[in-house]
Coordinates of C-alpha atoms and ligand atoms in Angstrom, one line a residue:
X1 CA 27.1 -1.3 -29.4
X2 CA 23.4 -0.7 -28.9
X3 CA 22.3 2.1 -26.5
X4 CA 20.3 1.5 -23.3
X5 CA 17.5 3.7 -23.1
X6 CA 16.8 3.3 -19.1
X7 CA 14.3 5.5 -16.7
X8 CA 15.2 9.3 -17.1
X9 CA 12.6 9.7 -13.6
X10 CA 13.4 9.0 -9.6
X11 CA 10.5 6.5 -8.1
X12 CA 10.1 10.0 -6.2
X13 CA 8.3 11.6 -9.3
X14 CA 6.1 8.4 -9.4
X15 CA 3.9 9.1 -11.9
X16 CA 6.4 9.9 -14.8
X17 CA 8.7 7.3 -13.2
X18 CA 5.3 4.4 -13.2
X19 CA 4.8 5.1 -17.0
X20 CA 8.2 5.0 -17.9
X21 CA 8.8 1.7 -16.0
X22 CA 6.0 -0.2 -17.6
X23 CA 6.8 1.0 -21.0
X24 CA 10.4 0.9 -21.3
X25 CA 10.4 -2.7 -19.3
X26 CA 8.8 -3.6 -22.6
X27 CA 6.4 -5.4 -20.5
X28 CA 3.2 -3.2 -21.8
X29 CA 2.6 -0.7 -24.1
X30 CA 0.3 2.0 -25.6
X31 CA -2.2 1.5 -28.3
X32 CA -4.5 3.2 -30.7
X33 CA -7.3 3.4 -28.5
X34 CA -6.4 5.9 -25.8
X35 CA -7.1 4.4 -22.5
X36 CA -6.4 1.0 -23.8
X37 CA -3.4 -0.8 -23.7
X38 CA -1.3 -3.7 -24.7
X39 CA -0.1 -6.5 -22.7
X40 CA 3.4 -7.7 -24.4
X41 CA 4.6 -11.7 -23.1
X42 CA 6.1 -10.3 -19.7
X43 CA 3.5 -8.6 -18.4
X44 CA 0.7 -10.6 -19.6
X45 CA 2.7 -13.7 -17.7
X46 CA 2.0 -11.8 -14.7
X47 CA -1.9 -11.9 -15.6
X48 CA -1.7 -15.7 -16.6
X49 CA 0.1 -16.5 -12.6
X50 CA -2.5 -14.6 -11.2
X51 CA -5.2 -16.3 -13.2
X52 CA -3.8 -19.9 -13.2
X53 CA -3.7 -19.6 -9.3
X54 CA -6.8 -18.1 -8.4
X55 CA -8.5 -20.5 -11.1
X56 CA -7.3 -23.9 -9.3
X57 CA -8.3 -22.5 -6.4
X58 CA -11.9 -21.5 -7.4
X59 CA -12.1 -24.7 -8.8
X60 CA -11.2 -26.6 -5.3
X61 CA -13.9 -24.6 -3.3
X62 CA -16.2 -25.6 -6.1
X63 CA -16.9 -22.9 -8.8
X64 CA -16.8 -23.7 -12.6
X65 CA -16.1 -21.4 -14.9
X66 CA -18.5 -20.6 -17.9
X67 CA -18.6 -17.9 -20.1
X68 CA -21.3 -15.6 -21.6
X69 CA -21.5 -12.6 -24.5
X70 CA -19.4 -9.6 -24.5
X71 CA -22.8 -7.8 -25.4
X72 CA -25.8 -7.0 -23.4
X73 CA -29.2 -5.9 -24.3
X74 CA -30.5 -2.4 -22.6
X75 CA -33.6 -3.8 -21.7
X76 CA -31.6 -6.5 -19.7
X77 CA -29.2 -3.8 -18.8
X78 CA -31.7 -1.7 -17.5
X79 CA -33.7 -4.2 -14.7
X80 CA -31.6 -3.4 -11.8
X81 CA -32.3 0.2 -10.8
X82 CA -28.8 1.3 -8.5
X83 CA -26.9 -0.6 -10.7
X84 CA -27.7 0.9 -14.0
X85 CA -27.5 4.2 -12.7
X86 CA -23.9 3.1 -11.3
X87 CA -22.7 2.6 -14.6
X88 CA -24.1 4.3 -16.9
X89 CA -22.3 7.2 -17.6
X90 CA -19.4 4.6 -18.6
X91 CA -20.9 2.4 -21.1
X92 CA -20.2 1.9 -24.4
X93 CA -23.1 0.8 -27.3
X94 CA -23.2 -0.8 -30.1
X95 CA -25.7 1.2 -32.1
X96 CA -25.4 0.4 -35.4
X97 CA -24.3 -2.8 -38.0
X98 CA -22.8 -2.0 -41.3
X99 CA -25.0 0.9 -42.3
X100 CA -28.1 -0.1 -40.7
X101 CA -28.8 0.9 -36.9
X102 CA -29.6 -1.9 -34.3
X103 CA -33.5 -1.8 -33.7
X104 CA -32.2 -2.2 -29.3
X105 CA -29.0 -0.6 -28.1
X106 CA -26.2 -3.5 -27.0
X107 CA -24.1 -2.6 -24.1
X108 CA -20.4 -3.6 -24.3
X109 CA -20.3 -5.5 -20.9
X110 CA -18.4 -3.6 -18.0
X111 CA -19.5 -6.7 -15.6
X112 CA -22.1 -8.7 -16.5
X113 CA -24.6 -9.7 -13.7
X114 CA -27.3 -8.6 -16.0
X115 CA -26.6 -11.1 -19.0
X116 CA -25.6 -13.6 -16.4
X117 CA -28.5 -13.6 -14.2
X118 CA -31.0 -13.7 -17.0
X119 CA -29.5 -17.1 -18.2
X120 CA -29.4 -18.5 -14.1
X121 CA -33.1 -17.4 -13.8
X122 CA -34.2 -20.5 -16.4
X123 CA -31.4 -22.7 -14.7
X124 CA -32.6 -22.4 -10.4
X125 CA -36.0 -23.8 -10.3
X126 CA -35.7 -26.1 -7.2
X127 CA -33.0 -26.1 -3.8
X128 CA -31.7 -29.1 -5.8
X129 CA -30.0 -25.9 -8.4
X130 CA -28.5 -24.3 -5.5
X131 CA -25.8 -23.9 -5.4
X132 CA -25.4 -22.2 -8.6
X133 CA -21.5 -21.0 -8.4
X134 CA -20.1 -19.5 -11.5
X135 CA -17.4 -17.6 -12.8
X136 CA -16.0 -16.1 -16.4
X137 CA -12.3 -14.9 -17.2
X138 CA -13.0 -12.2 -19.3
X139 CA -12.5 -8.3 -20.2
X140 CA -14.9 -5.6 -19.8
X141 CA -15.0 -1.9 -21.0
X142 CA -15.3 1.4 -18.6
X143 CA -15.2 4.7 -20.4
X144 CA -13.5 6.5 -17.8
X145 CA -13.3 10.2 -18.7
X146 CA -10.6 10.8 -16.1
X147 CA -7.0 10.6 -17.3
X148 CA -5.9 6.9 -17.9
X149 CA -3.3 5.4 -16.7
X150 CA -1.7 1.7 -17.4
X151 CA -3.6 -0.8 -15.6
X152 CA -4.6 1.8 -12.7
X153 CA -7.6 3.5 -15.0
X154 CA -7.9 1.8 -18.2
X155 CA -10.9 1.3 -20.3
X156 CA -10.2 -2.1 -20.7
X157 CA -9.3 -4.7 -17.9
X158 CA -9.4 -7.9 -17.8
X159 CA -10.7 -9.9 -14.8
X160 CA -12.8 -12.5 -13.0
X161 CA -16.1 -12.2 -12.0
X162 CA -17.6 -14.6 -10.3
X163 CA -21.6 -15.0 -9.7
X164 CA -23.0 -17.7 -7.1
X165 CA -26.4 -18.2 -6.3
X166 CA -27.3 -19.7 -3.1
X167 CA -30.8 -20.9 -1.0
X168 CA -30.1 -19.1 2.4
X169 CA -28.5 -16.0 3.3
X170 CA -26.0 -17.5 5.7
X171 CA -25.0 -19.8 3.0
X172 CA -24.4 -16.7 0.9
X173 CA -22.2 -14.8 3.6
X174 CA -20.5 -18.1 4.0
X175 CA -18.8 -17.9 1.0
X176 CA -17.3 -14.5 1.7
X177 CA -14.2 -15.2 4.1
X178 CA -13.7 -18.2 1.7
X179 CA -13.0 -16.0 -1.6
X180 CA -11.1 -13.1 0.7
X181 CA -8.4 -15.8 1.5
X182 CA -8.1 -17.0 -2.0
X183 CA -7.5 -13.3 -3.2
X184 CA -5.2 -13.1 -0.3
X185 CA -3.3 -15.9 -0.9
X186 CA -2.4 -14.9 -4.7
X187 CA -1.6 -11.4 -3.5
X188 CA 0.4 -12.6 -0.8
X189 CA 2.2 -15.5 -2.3
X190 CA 2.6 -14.7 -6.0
X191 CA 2.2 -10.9 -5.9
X192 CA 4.0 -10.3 -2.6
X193 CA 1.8 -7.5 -1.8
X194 CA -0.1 -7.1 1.3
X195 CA -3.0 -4.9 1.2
X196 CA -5.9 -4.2 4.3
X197 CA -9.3 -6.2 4.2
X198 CA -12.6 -4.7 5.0
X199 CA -15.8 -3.8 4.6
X200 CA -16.8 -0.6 2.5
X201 CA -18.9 1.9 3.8
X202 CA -22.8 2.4 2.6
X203 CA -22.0 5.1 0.3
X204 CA -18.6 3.3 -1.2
X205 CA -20.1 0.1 -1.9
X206 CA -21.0 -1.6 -5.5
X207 CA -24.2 -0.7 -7.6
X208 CA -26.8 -2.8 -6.6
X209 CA -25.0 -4.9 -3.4
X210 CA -25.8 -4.8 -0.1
X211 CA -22.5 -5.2 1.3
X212 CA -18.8 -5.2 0.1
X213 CA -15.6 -6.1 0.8
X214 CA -12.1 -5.0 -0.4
X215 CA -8.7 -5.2 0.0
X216 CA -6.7 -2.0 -0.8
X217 CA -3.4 -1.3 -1.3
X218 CA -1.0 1.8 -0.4
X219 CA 0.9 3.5 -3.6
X220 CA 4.3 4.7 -3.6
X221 CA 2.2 8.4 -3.8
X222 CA 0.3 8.0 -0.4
X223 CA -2.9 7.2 -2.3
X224 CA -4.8 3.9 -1.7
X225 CA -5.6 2.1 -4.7
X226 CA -8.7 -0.9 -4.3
X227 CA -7.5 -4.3 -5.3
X228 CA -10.0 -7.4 -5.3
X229 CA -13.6 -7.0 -4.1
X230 CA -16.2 -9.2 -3.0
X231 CA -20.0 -8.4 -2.3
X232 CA -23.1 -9.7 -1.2
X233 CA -25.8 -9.0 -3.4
X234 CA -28.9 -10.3 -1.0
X235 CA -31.9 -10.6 -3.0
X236 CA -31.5 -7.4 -5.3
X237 CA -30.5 -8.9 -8.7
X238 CA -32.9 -12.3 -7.6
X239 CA -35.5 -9.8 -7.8
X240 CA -34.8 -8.0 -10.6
X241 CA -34.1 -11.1 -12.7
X242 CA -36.8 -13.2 -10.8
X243 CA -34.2 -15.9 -9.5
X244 CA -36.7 -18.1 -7.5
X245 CA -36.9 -21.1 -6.3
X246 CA -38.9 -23.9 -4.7
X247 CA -37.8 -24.9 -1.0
X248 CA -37.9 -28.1 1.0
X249 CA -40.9 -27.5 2.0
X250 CA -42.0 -26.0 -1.4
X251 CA -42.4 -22.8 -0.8
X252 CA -41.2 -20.3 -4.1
X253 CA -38.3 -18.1 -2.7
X254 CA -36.0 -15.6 -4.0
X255 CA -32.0 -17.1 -4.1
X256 CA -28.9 -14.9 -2.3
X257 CA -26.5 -13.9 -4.7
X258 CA -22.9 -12.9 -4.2
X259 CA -20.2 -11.5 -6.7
X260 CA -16.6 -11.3 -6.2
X261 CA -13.7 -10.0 -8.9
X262 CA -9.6 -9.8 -9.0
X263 CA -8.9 -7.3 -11.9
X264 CA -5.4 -6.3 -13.5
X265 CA -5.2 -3.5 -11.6
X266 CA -3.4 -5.5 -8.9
X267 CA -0.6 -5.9 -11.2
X268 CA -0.1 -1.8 -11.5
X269 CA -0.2 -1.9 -7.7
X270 CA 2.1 -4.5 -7.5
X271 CA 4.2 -2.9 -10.2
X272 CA 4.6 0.4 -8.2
X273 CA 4.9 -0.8 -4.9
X274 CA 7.8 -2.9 -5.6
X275 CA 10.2 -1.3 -7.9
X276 CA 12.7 1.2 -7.4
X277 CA 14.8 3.8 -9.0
X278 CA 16.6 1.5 -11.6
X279 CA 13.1 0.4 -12.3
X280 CA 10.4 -2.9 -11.4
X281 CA 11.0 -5.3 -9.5
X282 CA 9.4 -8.5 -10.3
X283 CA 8.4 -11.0 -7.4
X284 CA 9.8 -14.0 -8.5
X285 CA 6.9 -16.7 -9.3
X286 CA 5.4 -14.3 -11.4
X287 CA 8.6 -12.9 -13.3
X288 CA 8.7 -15.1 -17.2
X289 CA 12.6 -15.1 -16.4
X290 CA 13.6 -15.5 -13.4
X291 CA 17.3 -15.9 -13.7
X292 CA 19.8 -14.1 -16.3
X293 CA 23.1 -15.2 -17.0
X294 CA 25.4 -13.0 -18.5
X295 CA 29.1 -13.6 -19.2
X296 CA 31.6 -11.0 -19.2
X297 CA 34.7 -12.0 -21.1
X298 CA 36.8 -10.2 -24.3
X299 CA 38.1 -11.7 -27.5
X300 CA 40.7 -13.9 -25.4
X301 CA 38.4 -15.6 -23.1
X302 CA 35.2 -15.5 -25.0
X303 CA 35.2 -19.4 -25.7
X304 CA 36.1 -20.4 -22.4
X305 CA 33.3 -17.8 -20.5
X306 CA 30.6 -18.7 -22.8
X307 CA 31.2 -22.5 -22.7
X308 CA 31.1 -22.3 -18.7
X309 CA 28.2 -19.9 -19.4
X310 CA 26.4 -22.4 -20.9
X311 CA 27.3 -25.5 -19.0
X312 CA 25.7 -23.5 -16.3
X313 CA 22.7 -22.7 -18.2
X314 CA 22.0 -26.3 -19.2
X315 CA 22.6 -27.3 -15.5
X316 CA 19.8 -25.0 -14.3
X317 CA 16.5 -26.8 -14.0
X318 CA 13.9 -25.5 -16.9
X319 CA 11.1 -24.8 -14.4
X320 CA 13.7 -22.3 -12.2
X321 CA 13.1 -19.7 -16.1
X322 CA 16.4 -19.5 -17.0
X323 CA 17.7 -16.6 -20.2
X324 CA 21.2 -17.0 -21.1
X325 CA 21.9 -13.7 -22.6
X326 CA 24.8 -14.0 -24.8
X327 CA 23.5 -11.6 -27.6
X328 CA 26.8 -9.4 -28.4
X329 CA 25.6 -5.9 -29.3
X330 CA 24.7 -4.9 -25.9
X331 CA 27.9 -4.3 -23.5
X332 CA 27.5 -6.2 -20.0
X333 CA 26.7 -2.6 -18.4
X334 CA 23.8 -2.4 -20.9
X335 CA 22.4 -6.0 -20.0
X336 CA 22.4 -5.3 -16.5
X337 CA 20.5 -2.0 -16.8
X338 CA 18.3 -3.5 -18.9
X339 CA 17.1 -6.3 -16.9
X340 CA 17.7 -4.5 -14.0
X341 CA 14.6 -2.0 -15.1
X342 CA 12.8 -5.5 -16.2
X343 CA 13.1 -6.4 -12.9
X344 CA 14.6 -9.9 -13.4
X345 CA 15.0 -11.9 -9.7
X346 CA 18.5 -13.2 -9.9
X347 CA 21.4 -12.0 -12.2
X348 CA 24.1 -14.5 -12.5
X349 CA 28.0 -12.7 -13.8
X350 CA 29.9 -15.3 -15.6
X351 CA 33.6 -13.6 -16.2
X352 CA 36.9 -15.6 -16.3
X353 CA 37.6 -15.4 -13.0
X354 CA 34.0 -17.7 -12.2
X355 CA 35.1 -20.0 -14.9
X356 CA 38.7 -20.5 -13.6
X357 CA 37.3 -20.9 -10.1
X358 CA 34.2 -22.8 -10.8
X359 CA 32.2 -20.2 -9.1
X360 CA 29.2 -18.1 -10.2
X361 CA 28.6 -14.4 -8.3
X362 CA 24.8 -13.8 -8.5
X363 CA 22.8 -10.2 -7.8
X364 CA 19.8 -10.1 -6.2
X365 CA 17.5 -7.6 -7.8
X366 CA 15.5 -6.6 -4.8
X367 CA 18.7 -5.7 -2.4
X368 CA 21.4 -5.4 -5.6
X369 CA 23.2 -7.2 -3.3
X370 CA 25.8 -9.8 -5.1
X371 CA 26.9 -12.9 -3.7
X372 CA 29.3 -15.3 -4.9
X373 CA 28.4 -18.8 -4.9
X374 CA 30.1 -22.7 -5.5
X375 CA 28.5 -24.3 -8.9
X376 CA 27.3 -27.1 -6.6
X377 CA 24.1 -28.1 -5.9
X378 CA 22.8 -24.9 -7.4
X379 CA 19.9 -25.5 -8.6
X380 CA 19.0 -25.4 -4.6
X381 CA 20.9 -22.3 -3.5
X382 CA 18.9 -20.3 -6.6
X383 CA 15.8 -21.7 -5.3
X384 CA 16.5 -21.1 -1.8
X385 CA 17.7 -17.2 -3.0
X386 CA 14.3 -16.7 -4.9
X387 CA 12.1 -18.0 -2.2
X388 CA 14.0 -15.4 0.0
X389 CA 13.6 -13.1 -2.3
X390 CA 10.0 -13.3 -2.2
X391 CA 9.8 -13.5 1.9
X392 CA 11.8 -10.5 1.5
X393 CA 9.9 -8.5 -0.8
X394 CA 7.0 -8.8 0.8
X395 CA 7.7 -8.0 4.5
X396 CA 9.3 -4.7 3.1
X397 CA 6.0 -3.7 1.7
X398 CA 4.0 -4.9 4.7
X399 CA 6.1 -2.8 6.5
X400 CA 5.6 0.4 4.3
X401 CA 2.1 -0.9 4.7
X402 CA 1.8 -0.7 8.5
X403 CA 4.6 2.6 8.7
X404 CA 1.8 4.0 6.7
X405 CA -1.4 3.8 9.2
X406 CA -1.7 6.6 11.6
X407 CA -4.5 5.9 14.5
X408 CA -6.5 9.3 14.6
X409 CA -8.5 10.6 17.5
X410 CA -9.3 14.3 16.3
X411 CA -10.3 15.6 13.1
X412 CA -7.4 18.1 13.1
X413 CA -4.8 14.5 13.8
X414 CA -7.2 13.6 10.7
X415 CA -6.5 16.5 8.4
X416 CA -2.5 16.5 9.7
X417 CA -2.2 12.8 8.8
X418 CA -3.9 13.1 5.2
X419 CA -1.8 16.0 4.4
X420 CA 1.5 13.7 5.2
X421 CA -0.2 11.3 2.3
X422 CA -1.0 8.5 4.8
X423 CA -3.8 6.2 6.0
X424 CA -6.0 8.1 8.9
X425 CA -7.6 4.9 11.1
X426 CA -10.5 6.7 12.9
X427 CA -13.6 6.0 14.6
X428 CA -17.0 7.1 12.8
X429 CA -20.5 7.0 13.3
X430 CA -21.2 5.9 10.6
X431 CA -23.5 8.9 9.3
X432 CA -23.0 9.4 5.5
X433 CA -22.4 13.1 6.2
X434 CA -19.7 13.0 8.3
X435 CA -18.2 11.0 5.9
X436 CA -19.1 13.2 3.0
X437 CA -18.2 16.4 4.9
X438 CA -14.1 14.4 5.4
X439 CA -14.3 14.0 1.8
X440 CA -14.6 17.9 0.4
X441 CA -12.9 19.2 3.0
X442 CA -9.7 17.1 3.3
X443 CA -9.9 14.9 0.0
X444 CA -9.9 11.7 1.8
X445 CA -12.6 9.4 1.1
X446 CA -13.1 6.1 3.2
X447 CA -11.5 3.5 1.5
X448 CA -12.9 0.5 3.8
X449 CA -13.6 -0.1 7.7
X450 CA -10.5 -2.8 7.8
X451 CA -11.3 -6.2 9.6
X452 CA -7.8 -6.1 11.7
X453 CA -7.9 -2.5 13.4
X454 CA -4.6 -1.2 14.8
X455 CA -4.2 -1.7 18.7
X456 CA -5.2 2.2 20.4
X457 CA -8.0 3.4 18.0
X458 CA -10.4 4.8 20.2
X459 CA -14.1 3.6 19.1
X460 CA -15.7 6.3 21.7
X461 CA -16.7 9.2 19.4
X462 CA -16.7 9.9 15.6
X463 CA -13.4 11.8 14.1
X464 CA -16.1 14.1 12.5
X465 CA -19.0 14.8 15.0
X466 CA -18.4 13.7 18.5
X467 CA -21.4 11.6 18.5
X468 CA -21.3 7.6 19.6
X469 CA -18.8 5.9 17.3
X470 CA -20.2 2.2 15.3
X471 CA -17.2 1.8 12.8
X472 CA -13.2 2.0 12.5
X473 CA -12.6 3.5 9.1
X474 CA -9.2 4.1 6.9
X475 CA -9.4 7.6 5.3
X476 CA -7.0 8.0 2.5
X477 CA -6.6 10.0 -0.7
X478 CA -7.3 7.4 -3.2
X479 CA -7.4 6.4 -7.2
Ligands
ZN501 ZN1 -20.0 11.5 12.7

């Protein structure tokens, strides 16, 4: 029999534990390039729910997609002032074809408002052009120094970006609440994972916006982690890339721009946040397989357990992802274990005693719990189990979520709360210093001033200073 080679780690020692799970799952793996890796058929599923999702629904509030080059030239890398300097120190060049150098440096896109915008300044000419909504599925490059880690910090991520042009500012913010509820939506309902909206602070916001939004998630370590972000350009890039436009009444005006992005990342977070000791724990509508049959029988009653087996199998509607593992160098104990740390929804054990009875016991992979159900109407009552499953899964993690927010009114509640690795919701002026100041001396940086603030936050006086309070802001040790 083949050897199951499982998670040596607790969840407890998360980051040996996260590795291990994403690896061994075979759902990704390491490559060549360090800080790059490999999406294998289950994990890149994930990407494809996320992205088939998210797509329809950018689709229905009327974005198209499009798609532009990988590479950049510096000069139109360089017309944007902030953002160049936000990204610089993590680009990567082409320099050089063959054995002769390039005559201009080509950046290796890691987003591509520059490249974009150059193409949507010869497409708005008139208010007729606007709105201009775009977006690309693609992958862009980071060089991140820092140490990787699988779709946390990787060099390459794949990802939306979207890039809408619009005639009036209020059109412009418009869009935002609209794009937040989409990326909430696929979070919510194919993800299972609840994270906290809001707006980032001056200093934490994108190169080159005005204003941002994010929603962030908490990790099994007490850091937050940002998920999907959206911000409001104003007039910056229109600028920059001389996006204008003639008016109604013909007057040449600069367009408001917006960009907005769900990156793989969310899968790490979802990833960690869900599974458990024996390994992930894969929400169902994004798991390839979502049910596993395995029969349990020995030489006598092999025929009879793997003819039920299969009867079953063939019952079970295709779109419910059925796998009927009958492979016979893995023991049943090793087949568990091993979907167990895939994280496969619903387990069905086929052994004699079902077949006799005309019974199936399934396991659900969230609880473990194992439930013995009649074969009838089945295809419902697996249905009706995965949907639970799902509810389930994510009200735990909206309740680690909320268990996780402590409201602070001193810095020293603050400092107490940070060093217990949760989420400090304080009041803040909104002074960059105060905020900076929070940062050295307790490691906590704000991750966003969350739209929904917890009932008893006092918005008197700043956690920091004392001075007249403007903003509610999470502080949290973060990725
Ligand atoms: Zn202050």
């Amino acid at each position: 029999m083949a050897q199951f080679d499982g998670i040596n780690v607790k969840k407890s020692e998360f980051s040996e534990w996260y590795t291990q799970a994403l690896i061994k799952s075979e759902f990704f793996d390491y490559s060549s390039v360090s800080g790059c890796i490999v999406f294998r058929p289950d994990g890149y599923f994930i990407w494809e729910s996320i992205q088939k999702f998210t797509d329809l629904a950018f689709k229905n509030d009327g974005i198209r997609n499009a798609y532009f080059p990988l590479l950049i030239p510096e000069k139109l890398f360089e017309k944007e002032k902030e953002h160049v300097e936000g990204f610089n120190p993590e680009v990567a060049w082409v320099m050089q074809v063959g054995n002769s150098k390039l005559d201009e440096r080509l950046a290796i896109r890691p987003t591509s408002e520059t490249i974009i915008y150059d193409s949507v300044s010869k497409w708005v000419k008139s208010w007729r052009d606007l709105p201009l909504r775009l977006n690309q599925w693609c992958s862009v490059i980071r060089w991140e120094f820092k140490h990787p880690t699988p779709l946390l910090r990787t060099r390459e991520f794949l990802w939306n970006e979207g890039h809408t042009a619009f005639a009036t500012r209020e059109e412009a913010n418009s869009e935002r609440e609209r794009i937040l509820q989409i990326y909430s939506a696929v979070l919510k309902d194919y993800l299972a994972l609840p994270g906290i909206s809001g707006q980032k602070t001056e200093s934490e916001k994108f190169a080159g916006a005005e204003s941002s939004y994010s929603i962030e998630f908490i990790m099994p370590d007490g850091k937050m982690i940002q998920g999907p972000d959206f911000h409001n350009d104003g007039q910056n890039f229109a600028k920059a890339f001389d996006i204008k436009f003639f008016d109604k009444d013909g007057k040449n005006q600069y367009a408001y721009q917006n960009t907005f992005a769900i990156t793989t990342r969310v899968i790490g977070a979802m990833l960690a946040i869900h599974g458990d000791d024996r390994g992930l724990v894969i929400p169902p509508k994004v798991s390839r397989i979502q049910i596993v049959i395995v029969p349990i029988y020995n030489n006598e009653s092999k025929d009879e357990v793997l003819s039920y087996s299969t009867r079953i199998c063939n019952e079970i509607n295709k779109d419910l992802r059925v796998l009927l593992d009958d492979i016979d160098i893995y023991s049943p104990g090793n087949k568990f274990n091993r979907h167990e740390l895939r994280g496969v929804p619903l387990r069905i054990e086929i052994g004699i005693k079902e077949s006799r009875e005309n019974t199936l016991t399934v396991a659900r992979r969230d609880t473990m719990k194992k439930e013995k159900i009649e074969n009838k109407d089945i295809n419902d009552q697996l249905s009706r189990m995965l949907y639970q499953m799902h509810e389930d899964m994510y009200k735990k993690a909206k309740d680690v979520l909320n268990n996780a927010i402590s409201i602070v009114n001193t810095y020293d509640e603050l400092k107490k709360v940070i060093l217990e690795a949760k989420i400090a919701q304080a009041a803040w002026c909104g002074s960059e210093k105060c905020e900076k100041k929070i940062k050295a001396e307790t490691l906590a940086k704000s991750t966003n001033m969350p739209f929904d603030v917890q009932q008893g936050v006092e918005k008197k006086k700043c956690v920091y200073c004392g001075n007249a309070a403007k903003h509610v802001v999470n502080f949290a040790k973060s990725y």
